[in-house]
Amino acid sequence: MSTATTTAPAPTADLPAAKHQPGILPGFRLSLGISLFALSLLVLLPTAAMVGDAASLGLGGLWRVASSPRVIGAFRVSLICALLAALTCAVFGLLIAWVLVRTRFPGRRIADAMVDLPFALPTSVAGIALSTLYAPNGWLGGLLAPLGIHVAFTVVGIYVALTFVGLPFVVRSVQPVLQDLEAEQDEAAMMLGADRLQTFSRVIFPAILPSLCAGFAMAFARGLGEYGSVIFISSNRPLVSEIVPLLIVTKLEQFDFAGAAAIGTLMLLLSFCVLLAITLLQRLGQLPRRG
Amino acid sequence: MVHHAPLNRRRALLLGASAAAVTALAKPASAAARSTLLNVSYDPTREFYAEYDAAFARMRKTQTGDDVSVNVSNGGSGAQARAVISGLQADVVTLGLAYDIDAIAKAGLLSPDWAKRLPDNSTPFTSTIVFLVRAGNPKHIKDWPDLIRGDVQIVTANPKTSGGARWSFLAAYGAALAASGGNSAKAQDYVKAFYKNVPVLDAGARGATLSFTKRGIGDVLVSWENEAHLAIAQGGKNYEIVSPGSSILAEPPVAVVDQIVDSRKTRKLAEAYLQNLYTPASQEIGARHFYRPRDPDVAKRFAGQFSPLTLFTIETFGGWQAAQKRFFSDGGVFDQVYGG
């Protein structure tokens, strides 16, 4: 984005040529066709089927599901925990990305590989590991319990699990952008008299903000839908620590497919709104700099 | 050596090919049939069916000469029923409660009167709900009323997501109902106080056992009898079983899935597989895995490991369909307990 000014004259020069060129990669039409087909088969069709199931309830039925105290309670727990977890991921993910890109220390590559661990680990395994660690008789939980801090089997446990699964999203979306930001830029800023804080807040931060937002949004959306790691560390009590995905499983156990689909559709809408809001925010943030 | 290697390999290939040809030719002559069955079951039966299936295959081999292999799929009872409804090719289902097989029947995969086809409501073994407490029973938990004391924490699974936990809920409710002389308001107060003492509501029965044994949560685990015995078998002297004065007769049923055995032509084998569960030898395998046998002789021999209880059945609540609707559907008694 910050390189836009340097490449600004290029598009006009390329434009006529682009019309005749078949494209850099061969088989554009075929690959687009295959991608669209795969996308509809894997994403659009199942989503449509779910919304279709939910629609069988009608608007009144949807409202009845959405307005029940347990559903509202679960949405509150899921939303607050996912939001706090995504914020934490944004702060620490940025920090981790920064350390990994800008510093050299022994074991950096190992640390870099470890960031992906939450991606690779089955989430239920993560949940069992976390609850072993944070249970009142666990390593960390045993230290925290005398201080009156209870993590496992409380809402705090859900927050910890969601932070765990969300962290790599932020690190992996910020890292490449940070890598592309050349050190010359902060050197130039410093030469022009900016102090470290100014360099960060005026030069570096605006450049990585879009990717940070994207990472935040992904961590948040993931947190909303996370099931495996949470059910092991949460106490799963209705109105207290019950998450939305657990309610979906609850409905399915009662063979209430439409009810489950209704809650799923609500989650889908919510995630979509969050992603849309963040995209709009990113746009707003970029507009003044373009002009 | 270098020259010999390819030659050896070629010879090995030839030998392999001829051996394959010989077995392919010999097969129709020697073995009458090679068939497989899929048994879709619920979680705690894993160890039992591993032993039973091997015994069944051995028996078929000696009796008919057929090679039978049984595949088992384990999971939460409700989730397993859903998988069968969505197309999992289960020849037989062996689930945690009749309600789940009813759901498969409702989907049209088997006849609604499935429970009458085999003896004892198509339930070859029974179980019940007992308490598992920490060694020495430090909180002096003896019976259901002790569980609602202020100083007791209970670990049990969520009846909305676990079949075993539904049996636990009904055991608690039914015991309170009997104690109050059939007063359902008092029974409901009891279960309300009961769930107030539950700090962790695990999604499944195995998860609840883990919370109690591995995480050290709670003073008492309310769970399947065989699950409690399994915890003791693994945890040594850390726990002991307390049998309440009365509890529910849990009947995990079995059924052949009509539509699937007819399309796979496995009906005879599937029926034999389930009927064989009732033989004394099989009843003994079940008893060794802590399922209460139906066979009176086997039951007598294993009487030592099952404490005598007053057991009431699901019919106390009018059967599974009625119980499910009244207690566990949305807005039912369980939801009222949590104010949801």
XYZ file of C-alpha atoms in Angstrom:
631
model
C 0.000 0.000 0.000
C 2.806 2.367 0.869
C 4.515 1.414 -2.375
C 1.543 2.653 -4.401
C 3.185 6.028 -5.072
C 6.297 4.502 -6.609
C 4.377 2.297 -9.035
C 1.745 4.899 -9.849
C 2.894 5.616 -13.433
C 3.084 1.963 -14.329
C -0.634 1.123 -14.877
C -1.087 3.615 -17.750
C 1.914 2.154 -19.539
C 0.725 -1.417 -19.069
C -2.897 -0.908 -19.940
C -2.869 -1.371 -23.725
C -0.601 -4.370 -23.498
C -2.822 -5.999 -20.881
C -5.700 -6.105 -23.352
C -3.889 -8.391 -25.755
C -2.001 -10.459 -23.252
C -3.681 -13.755 -22.425
C -2.500 -13.403 -18.824
C 0.613 -14.428 -17.010
C -0.654 -17.879 -16.097
C -2.018 -20.167 -18.780
C -5.477 -21.674 -18.553
C -7.098 -18.777 -16.741
C -10.648 -19.644 -17.766
C -10.255 -23.309 -16.924
C -8.682 -22.630 -13.542
C -11.321 -20.017 -12.711
C -14.040 -22.484 -13.683
C -12.553 -25.229 -11.539
C -12.068 -22.852 -8.596
C -15.633 -21.599 -8.787
C -16.954 -25.148 -9.064
C -14.893 -26.314 -6.083
C -15.868 -23.257 -4.097
C -19.566 -23.834 -4.689
C -19.272 -27.530 -3.898
C -17.249 -27.065 -0.735
C -18.517 -23.759 0.642
C -21.557 -22.296 -1.038
C -23.653 -25.451 -1.324
C -23.271 -26.604 2.318
C -23.880 -23.048 3.520
C -26.972 -22.802 1.349
C -28.194 -26.161 2.653
C -27.816 -24.940 6.228
C -29.640 -21.691 5.539
C -32.312 -23.716 3.732
C -32.760 -25.962 6.772
C -33.058 -22.917 8.997
C -35.528 -21.291 6.629
C -37.889 -24.229 7.118
C -38.633 -22.771 10.554
C -39.899 -19.526 9.099
C -39.157 -16.101 10.523
C -41.243 -16.725 13.630
C -39.435 -19.971 14.348
C -36.059 -18.342 13.809
C -37.016 -15.598 16.241
C -38.166 -18.150 18.814
C -34.791 -19.888 18.627
C -32.807 -16.649 18.659
C -34.699 -15.080 21.553
C -34.518 -18.000 23.983
C -32.507 -17.083 27.098
C -30.024 -19.912 26.620
C -29.248 -18.921 23.045
C -28.823 -15.278 24.061
C -26.660 -16.328 27.004
C -24.491 -18.537 24.799
C -24.078 -15.784 22.203
C -23.031 -13.410 24.990
C -20.402 -15.852 26.261
C -19.150 -16.688 22.758
C -19.038 -13.067 21.578
C -17.315 -11.616 24.650
C -14.773 -14.422 24.924
C -14.007 -14.412 21.188
C -13.659 -10.620 21.162
C -11.345 -10.490 24.184
C -9.339 -13.414 22.857
C -8.975 -11.804 19.409
C -7.848 -8.524 21.012
C -5.263 -10.390 23.060
C -4.144 -12.227 19.939
C -3.806 -8.895 18.111
C -1.524 -7.439 20.797
C 0.622 -10.497 21.409
C 0.512 -11.701 17.823
C 1.901 -8.361 16.682
C 4.598 -8.580 19.333
C 5.544 -12.101 18.340
C 5.611 -11.233 14.631
C 7.795 -8.228 15.420
C 10.269 -10.280 17.417
C 10.393 -12.994 14.769
C 10.989 -10.558 11.893
C 13.167 -7.857 13.412
C 15.382 -9.701 15.828
C 17.832 -12.551 15.620
C 18.144 -14.873 18.559
C 19.099 -18.511 19.016
C 16.115 -20.795 18.492
C 14.240 -18.220 16.403
C 13.363 -20.756 13.725
C 11.988 -23.118 16.329
C 9.924 -20.319 17.834
C 8.720 -19.472 14.325
C 7.640 -23.055 13.724
C 5.926 -23.240 17.102
C 3.587 -20.420 16.155
C 1.778 -22.835 13.839
C 1.287 -25.421 16.541
C -2.313 -24.384 17.293
C -3.067 -24.834 13.560
C -1.576 -28.299 13.454
C -2.882 -29.623 16.755
C -6.412 -31.085 16.751
C -8.357 -28.575 18.813
C -9.752 -31.201 21.168
C -6.184 -32.232 21.983
C -5.427 -28.581 22.675
C -8.461 -28.411 24.951
C -7.410 -31.484 26.906
C -3.837 -30.184 27.209
C -5.020 -26.765 28.361
C -7.430 -28.179 30.909
C -4.720 -30.520 32.253
C -2.472 -27.487 32.664
C -5.042 -25.148 34.172
C -7.128 -27.570 36.254
C -6.934 -26.928 40.008
C -4.597 -29.927 40.267
C -2.603 -28.977 37.147
C 0.787 -27.253 36.865
C -0.419 -23.717 36.297
C -3.845 -24.123 37.818
C -2.272 -25.362 41.033
C -0.249 -22.166 41.282
C -3.183 -19.915 40.449
C -5.781 -21.602 42.664
C -4.311 -20.330 45.996
C -4.540 -16.799 44.558
C -8.222 -17.341 43.946
C -7.774 -17.407 40.164
C -9.670 -20.224 38.497
C -9.057 -20.726 34.800
C -10.154 -24.224 33.853
C -13.911 -24.825 34.059
C -14.733 -21.115 34.105
C -15.299 -18.469 31.434
C -11.610 -17.558 31.747
C -10.813 -21.032 30.435
C -12.842 -20.346 27.283
C -10.887 -17.107 26.782
C -7.574 -18.949 27.181
C -8.595 -21.657 24.689
C -9.777 -19.103 22.120
C -6.558 -17.091 22.495
C -4.593 -20.268 21.914
C -6.383 -21.177 18.689
C -6.502 -17.567 17.412
C -2.896 -16.486 17.902
C -1.353 -17.899 14.692
C -3.882 -16.019 12.553
C -2.496 -12.670 13.702
C 1.168 -13.674 13.616
C 0.906 -15.220 10.166
C -0.975 -12.303 8.637
C 1.265 -9.583 10.096
C 4.597 -11.346 9.642
C 4.924 -11.193 5.827
C 3.918 -7.526 5.717
C 6.440 -6.706 8.396
C 9.026 -8.649 6.440
C 8.321 -6.628 3.288
C 8.635 -3.346 5.139
C 12.233 -2.575 4.482
C 14.456 -1.364 7.251
C 15.308 1.620 5.007
C 11.909 3.052 5.725
C 12.397 3.329 9.448
C 15.962 4.457 8.843
C 14.649 7.193 6.573
C 12.063 8.156 9.166
C 14.750 8.380 11.790
C 16.969 10.424 9.493
C 14.101 12.848 9.050
C 14.018 13.297 12.795
C 11.276 10.901 13.909
C 11.796 9.228 17.262
C 11.163 5.531 17.727
C 7.559 5.949 18.790
C 6.816 8.255 15.876
C 8.489 5.853 13.463
C 6.321 3.055 14.735
C 3.048 4.948 14.948
C 3.418 6.959 11.692
C 5.355 4.625 9.420
C 5.213 1.028 10.520
C 1.848 0.745 12.206
C -0.235 2.203 9.333
C 1.452 -0.179 6.953
C 0.683 -3.269 8.986
C -2.744 -2.161 10.241
C -4.726 -3.808 7.407
C -3.026 -7.149 7.950
C -3.420 -6.793 11.708
C -7.143 -6.179 11.194
C -7.383 -9.187 8.927
C -5.633 -11.360 11.508
C -7.886 -10.028 14.241
C -10.989 -10.752 12.170
C -9.881 -14.305 11.443
C -9.014 -14.960 15.084
C -12.395 -13.566 16.106
C -14.356 -15.590 13.564
C -12.425 -18.709 14.533
C -13.133 -18.042 18.212
C -16.846 -17.731 17.569
C -16.996 -21.108 15.890
C -14.475 -22.952 18.041
C -15.829 -26.109 19.668
C -13.238 -28.817 20.330
C -10.842 -26.956 22.575
C -13.558 -25.155 24.519
C -15.818 -27.999 25.623
C -12.947 -29.601 27.525
C -11.841 -26.510 29.428
C -15.225 -24.863 29.921
C -17.688 -26.067 32.530
C -20.402 -25.909 29.818
C -23.092 -24.666 32.178
C -26.198 -23.133 30.615
C -26.321 -19.323 30.913
C -22.858 -19.300 32.527
C -20.220 -20.875 30.343
C -22.107 -22.468 27.470
C -20.836 -21.494 24.003
C -22.928 -21.256 20.838
C -21.367 -24.256 19.037
C -22.241 -26.434 22.048
C -25.873 -25.342 21.706
C -25.785 -26.494 18.087
C -24.544 -29.918 19.204
C -27.258 -29.923 21.875
C -29.926 -29.336 19.233
C -28.479 -32.076 17.063
C -28.578 -34.529 19.995
C -32.313 -33.899 20.078
C -32.485 -34.529 16.329
C -33.601 -30.903 15.954
C -31.819 -30.276 12.641
C -33.736 -27.094 11.844
C -33.008 -25.563 15.261
C -29.309 -26.369 14.910
C -29.272 -24.869 11.426
C -31.025 -21.756 12.747
C -28.299 -21.123 15.320
C -25.662 -21.897 12.699
C -27.211 -19.366 10.352
C -27.207 -16.731 13.098
C -23.507 -17.378 13.663
C -22.865 -17.149 9.953
C -24.629 -13.787 9.796
C -22.666 -12.549 12.774
C -19.303 -13.626 11.348
C -20.214 -12.078 8.020
C -21.096 -8.772 9.695
C -17.788 -8.773 11.585
C -15.768 -9.463 8.445
C -17.720 -6.825 6.539
C -17.244 -4.229 9.286
C -13.518 -4.856 9.376
C -13.211 -4.609 5.603
C -15.073 -1.297 5.698
C -12.862 -0.054 8.523
C -9.802 -0.965 6.509
C -11.174 0.952 3.527
C -11.862 4.008 5.673
C -8.363 3.819 7.100
C -6.828 3.751 3.628
C -8.864 6.466 1.933
C -7.144 9.581 3.311
C -3.726 8.199 2.528
C -4.629 7.582 -1.074
C -5.776 11.142 -1.727
C 25.373 -59.555 -6.311
C 24.460 -56.650 -8.511
C 23.310 -59.030 -11.217
C 21.366 -61.190 -8.906
C 19.254 -58.529 -7.344
C 16.851 -57.969 -10.293
C 16.623 -61.682 -10.864
C 15.686 -62.266 -7.270
C 13.116 -59.567 -7.447
C 11.598 -61.033 -10.595
C 11.437 -64.430 -9.012
C 9.797 -62.988 -5.944
C 7.251 -61.251 -8.136
C 6.515 -64.453 -10.014
C 6.158 -66.381 -6.826
C 3.886 -63.732 -5.410
C 1.728 -63.717 -8.508
C 1.357 -67.476 -8.578
C 0.562 -67.530 -4.877
C -2.128 -64.935 -5.464
C -3.491 -67.001 -8.344
C -3.567 -70.102 -6.209
C -5.403 -68.380 -3.371
C -7.808 -66.771 -5.820
C -8.601 -70.171 -7.298
C -8.784 -71.930 -3.990
C -10.965 -69.370 -2.285
C -14.391 -70.227 -3.711
C -13.762 -73.868 -2.960
C -12.586 -73.572 0.655
C -14.332 -70.566 2.186
C -18.099 -70.428 1.817
C -18.259 -66.672 2.230
C -16.337 -63.766 3.517
C -18.586 -61.146 5.009
C -18.313 -58.063 7.117
C -20.684 -56.420 9.531
C -20.637 -52.869 10.793
C -21.738 -52.400 14.388
C -22.391 -48.741 15.168
C -22.164 -48.392 18.912
C -21.813 -45.828 21.692
C -18.686 -44.849 23.557
C -18.190 -47.129 26.586
C -18.752 -50.408 24.692
C -15.377 -50.305 22.903
C -13.639 -52.862 25.122
C -16.642 -55.184 25.349
C -17.284 -55.489 21.615
C -13.584 -55.955 20.849
C -13.738 -59.189 22.872
C -17.241 -60.212 21.769
C -16.541 -59.716 18.040
C -13.480 -61.953 18.180
C -15.504 -64.648 19.965
C -18.348 -64.325 17.433
C -15.980 -64.613 14.457
C -14.371 -67.732 15.957
C -17.801 -69.276 16.517
C -18.951 -68.558 12.930
C -15.751 -70.070 11.579
C -16.267 -73.359 13.420
C -20.026 -73.529 12.869
C -20.407 -72.444 9.228
C -16.836 -72.076 7.972
C -17.504 -68.445 7.085
C -14.951 -65.754 7.636
C -16.698 -62.956 9.441
C -15.132 -59.692 10.420
C -17.005 -57.133 12.445
C -16.119 -53.469 12.278
C -17.169 -51.254 15.146
C -17.742 -47.518 15.143
C -17.856 -45.816 18.533
C -19.057 -42.353 19.486
C -21.708 -40.490 21.420
C -24.996 -42.396 21.168
C -26.977 -39.539 19.607
C -24.187 -38.649 17.186
C -23.974 -42.299 16.100
C -27.726 -42.417 15.453
C -27.432 -39.261 13.365
C -24.599 -40.812 11.358
C -26.770 -43.854 10.552
C -29.690 -41.613 9.581
C -27.352 -39.654 7.285
C -26.162 -42.806 5.538
C -23.555 -44.646 7.614
C -24.020 -48.279 6.494
C -24.627 -49.876 9.899
C -25.845 -53.462 9.794
C -26.566 -53.335 13.502
C -26.829 -50.505 15.983
C -26.026 -50.989 19.671
C -26.773 -47.671 21.320
C -27.044 -46.065 24.748
C -30.789 -45.553 24.818
C -33.900 -46.611 22.947
C -34.691 -43.017 21.996
C -31.720 -42.956 19.619
C -32.804 -46.170 17.830
C -36.351 -44.771 17.702
C -34.927 -41.806 15.802
C -33.416 -44.178 13.225
C -36.783 -45.951 12.978
C -38.495 -42.594 12.447
C -36.163 -41.995 9.516
C -37.576 -45.197 8.000
C -34.449 -47.348 8.245
C -35.950 -49.989 10.522
C -39.319 -51.087 11.744
C -40.830 -49.059 14.626
C -41.435 -52.268 16.622
C -37.698 -53.086 16.671
C -37.615 -53.365 20.486
C -39.959 -56.393 20.432
C -37.802 -58.473 18.116
C -35.283 -59.660 20.676
C -35.795 -60.719 24.301
C -35.895 -58.222 27.170
C -36.760 -55.112 25.091
C -33.858 -55.986 22.762
C -31.469 -55.252 25.616
C -29.068 -58.161 26.226
C -27.349 -56.390 29.107
C -28.420 -53.731 31.542
C -26.544 -51.242 33.608
C -27.380 -48.638 36.185
C -26.235 -45.326 37.583
C -23.965 -45.358 40.626
C -21.697 -42.946 42.528
C -17.924 -42.952 42.333
C -16.329 -41.205 45.321
C -12.740 -40.568 46.388
C -11.016 -43.226 48.498
C -12.300 -43.406 52.037
C -15.436 -41.494 51.040
C -14.326 -38.301 52.854
C -17.687 -36.559 52.379
C -19.660 -39.581 53.670
C -21.841 -39.843 50.599
C -24.277 -42.727 51.006
C -27.404 -41.945 49.040
C -29.115 -39.414 46.796
C -30.033 -36.896 49.576
C -26.319 -36.481 50.423
C -25.635 -35.134 46.931
C -27.608 -31.925 47.442
C -25.767 -30.934 50.620
C -24.002 -27.580 50.384
C -20.532 -29.075 50.803
C -20.772 -31.612 47.986
C -19.708 -31.051 44.392
C -21.057 -33.413 41.737
C -19.485 -34.261 38.389
C -21.845 -35.536 35.709
C -22.317 -35.023 31.987
C -24.863 -32.813 30.255
C -28.136 -34.708 29.610
C -28.656 -32.566 26.529
C -25.546 -33.951 24.855
C -24.943 -37.310 26.548
C -27.156 -40.373 26.593
C -25.531 -41.677 29.777
C -26.201 -38.350 31.485
C -29.879 -38.682 30.596
C -29.931 -41.951 32.538
C -28.181 -40.141 35.427
C -30.732 -37.328 35.409
C -33.632 -39.794 35.422
C -31.987 -41.826 38.197
C -31.726 -38.694 40.377
C -35.233 -37.541 39.515
C -36.783 -40.982 39.938
C -35.131 -41.568 43.316
C -36.421 -38.210 44.577
C -39.851 -38.974 43.150
C -39.992 -42.279 45.015
C -38.690 -40.723 48.252
C -41.371 -38.027 48.159
C -44.139 -40.503 47.430
C -44.576 -39.427 43.830
C -44.507 -35.656 44.301
C -43.116 -34.331 41.026
C -42.688 -30.780 42.363
C -40.400 -32.118 45.093
C -38.520 -34.234 42.569
C -37.960 -31.152 40.452
C -36.688 -29.213 43.479
C -34.292 -32.055 44.112
C -32.801 -32.043 40.613
C -32.545 -28.259 40.787
C -30.455 -28.536 43.980
C -28.536 -31.407 42.381
C -27.450 -29.412 39.327
C -26.625 -26.391 41.530
C -23.843 -28.602 42.934
C -22.477 -29.447 39.484
C -19.449 -27.244 38.734
C -18.623 -28.840 35.383
C -21.172 -30.178 32.925
C -19.122 -32.248 30.489
C -20.455 -32.918 27.017
C -19.970 -36.689 27.279
C -19.801 -39.448 29.906
C -16.115 -40.201 29.294
C -15.297 -36.501 29.641
C -17.050 -36.401 33.012
C -15.042 -39.401 34.205
C -11.845 -37.590 33.159
C -12.866 -34.398 34.975
C -13.403 -36.398 38.150
C -10.389 -38.716 37.987
C -7.690 -36.825 36.085
C -8.573 -33.195 36.925
C -9.593 -33.834 40.511
C -12.887 -31.939 40.175
C -15.771 -32.677 42.568
C -16.496 -35.103 45.392
C -18.689 -37.577 43.517
C -19.076 -38.766 39.946
C -22.603 -39.798 38.986
C -22.161 -42.171 36.066
C -22.699 -45.513 34.333
C -21.878 -48.440 36.590
C -19.428 -49.960 34.089
C -17.708 -46.595 33.668
C -17.227 -46.410 37.441
C -15.759 -49.934 37.505
C -13.438 -48.967 34.650
C -12.213 -45.922 36.599
C -11.450 -48.167 39.549
C -9.718 -50.709 37.332
C -7.462 -47.925 36.029
C -7.138 -45.720 39.111
C -6.459 -48.466 41.628
C -7.287 -47.566 45.184
C -8.025 -43.879 44.559
C -11.779 -44.343 44.270
C -14.626 -46.436 45.537
C -18.129 -47.144 44.318
C -21.142 -46.151 46.386
C -24.440 -47.693 45.356
C -27.434 -45.527 46.191
C -30.551 -47.093 47.708
C -32.382 -46.931 44.408
C -31.434 -46.152 40.860
C -32.611 -46.614 37.299
C -32.393 -49.793 35.259
C -30.458 -48.519 32.255
C -31.238 -50.527 29.137
C -28.872 -49.922 26.204
C -30.641 -51.656 23.297
C -29.516 -53.370 20.100
C -31.218 -53.652 16.699
C -30.687 -54.811 13.140
C -31.061 -51.970 10.625
C -33.559 -53.467 8.152
C -32.944 -51.302 5.145
C -29.177 -51.696 5.282
C -29.015 -55.472 5.880
C -31.486 -56.004 3.042
C -29.432 -53.969 0.607
C -26.146 -55.517 1.758
C -27.644 -59.042 2.008
C -26.346 -59.456 5.547
C -29.613 -59.925 7.420
C -28.989 -63.520 8.531
C -25.524 -62.756 9.817
C -26.614 -59.538 11.548
C -29.483 -61.316 13.286
C -27.179 -64.121 14.412
C -24.728 -61.523 15.705
C -27.315 -59.937 17.968
C -29.041 -63.181 19.061
C -25.665 -64.553 20.079
C -25.379 -61.771 22.656
C -27.909 -63.668 24.769
C -25.944 -66.937 24.993
C -24.356 -67.764 28.384
C -20.835 -67.437 26.951
C -21.542 -63.925 25.627
C -23.376 -62.932 28.770
C -20.245 -63.817 30.661
C -18.076 -61.601 28.421
C -20.483 -58.745 29.130
C -20.400 -59.375 32.862
C -16.608 -59.304 32.803
C -16.918 -55.823 31.277
C -19.275 -54.823 34.103
C -22.536 -54.946 32.176
C -25.271 -56.628 34.212
C -26.156 -59.910 32.474
C -29.773 -60.910 31.741
C -29.014 -64.613 32.026
C -29.936 -65.597 35.611
C -27.185 -68.230 35.962
C -24.457 -65.866 34.782
C -25.934 -63.126 36.950
C -25.732 -65.403 39.964
C -22.084 -66.151 39.306
C -21.190 -62.465 38.987
C -23.482 -61.300 41.802
C -20.448 -60.282 43.883
C -19.458 -57.416 41.567
C -22.919 -55.857 41.275
C -24.409 -54.494 44.472
C -28.115 -55.193 44.920
C -30.233 -52.097 44.174
C -33.883 -51.210 43.921
C -34.132 -50.485 40.231
C -36.957 -48.619 38.529
C -37.316 -48.590 34.744
C -37.868 -45.950 32.089
C -41.540 -46.968 32.133
C -41.784 -44.959 35.393
C -41.731 -41.944 33.070
C -43.875 -43.502 30.333
C -41.036 -44.707 28.075
C -38.288 -42.825 26.246
C -40.430 -40.772 23.898
C -42.408 -39.291 26.783
C -39.340 -38.881 29.022
C -37.377 -37.121 26.307
C -40.213 -34.708 25.617
C -40.918 -33.934 29.251
C -37.373 -33.661 30.590
C -34.855 -32.952 27.855
C -36.561 -31.156 24.969
C -36.299 -27.377 24.802
C -38.204 -25.784 27.660
C -38.413 -29.158 29.447
C -37.609 -29.903 33.097
C -33.843 -29.781 32.569
C -34.077 -26.334 30.974
C -36.335 -25.158 33.803
C -33.713 -26.330 36.303
C -31.224 -23.975 34.679
C -33.771 -21.228 34.148
C -33.145 -21.235 30.418
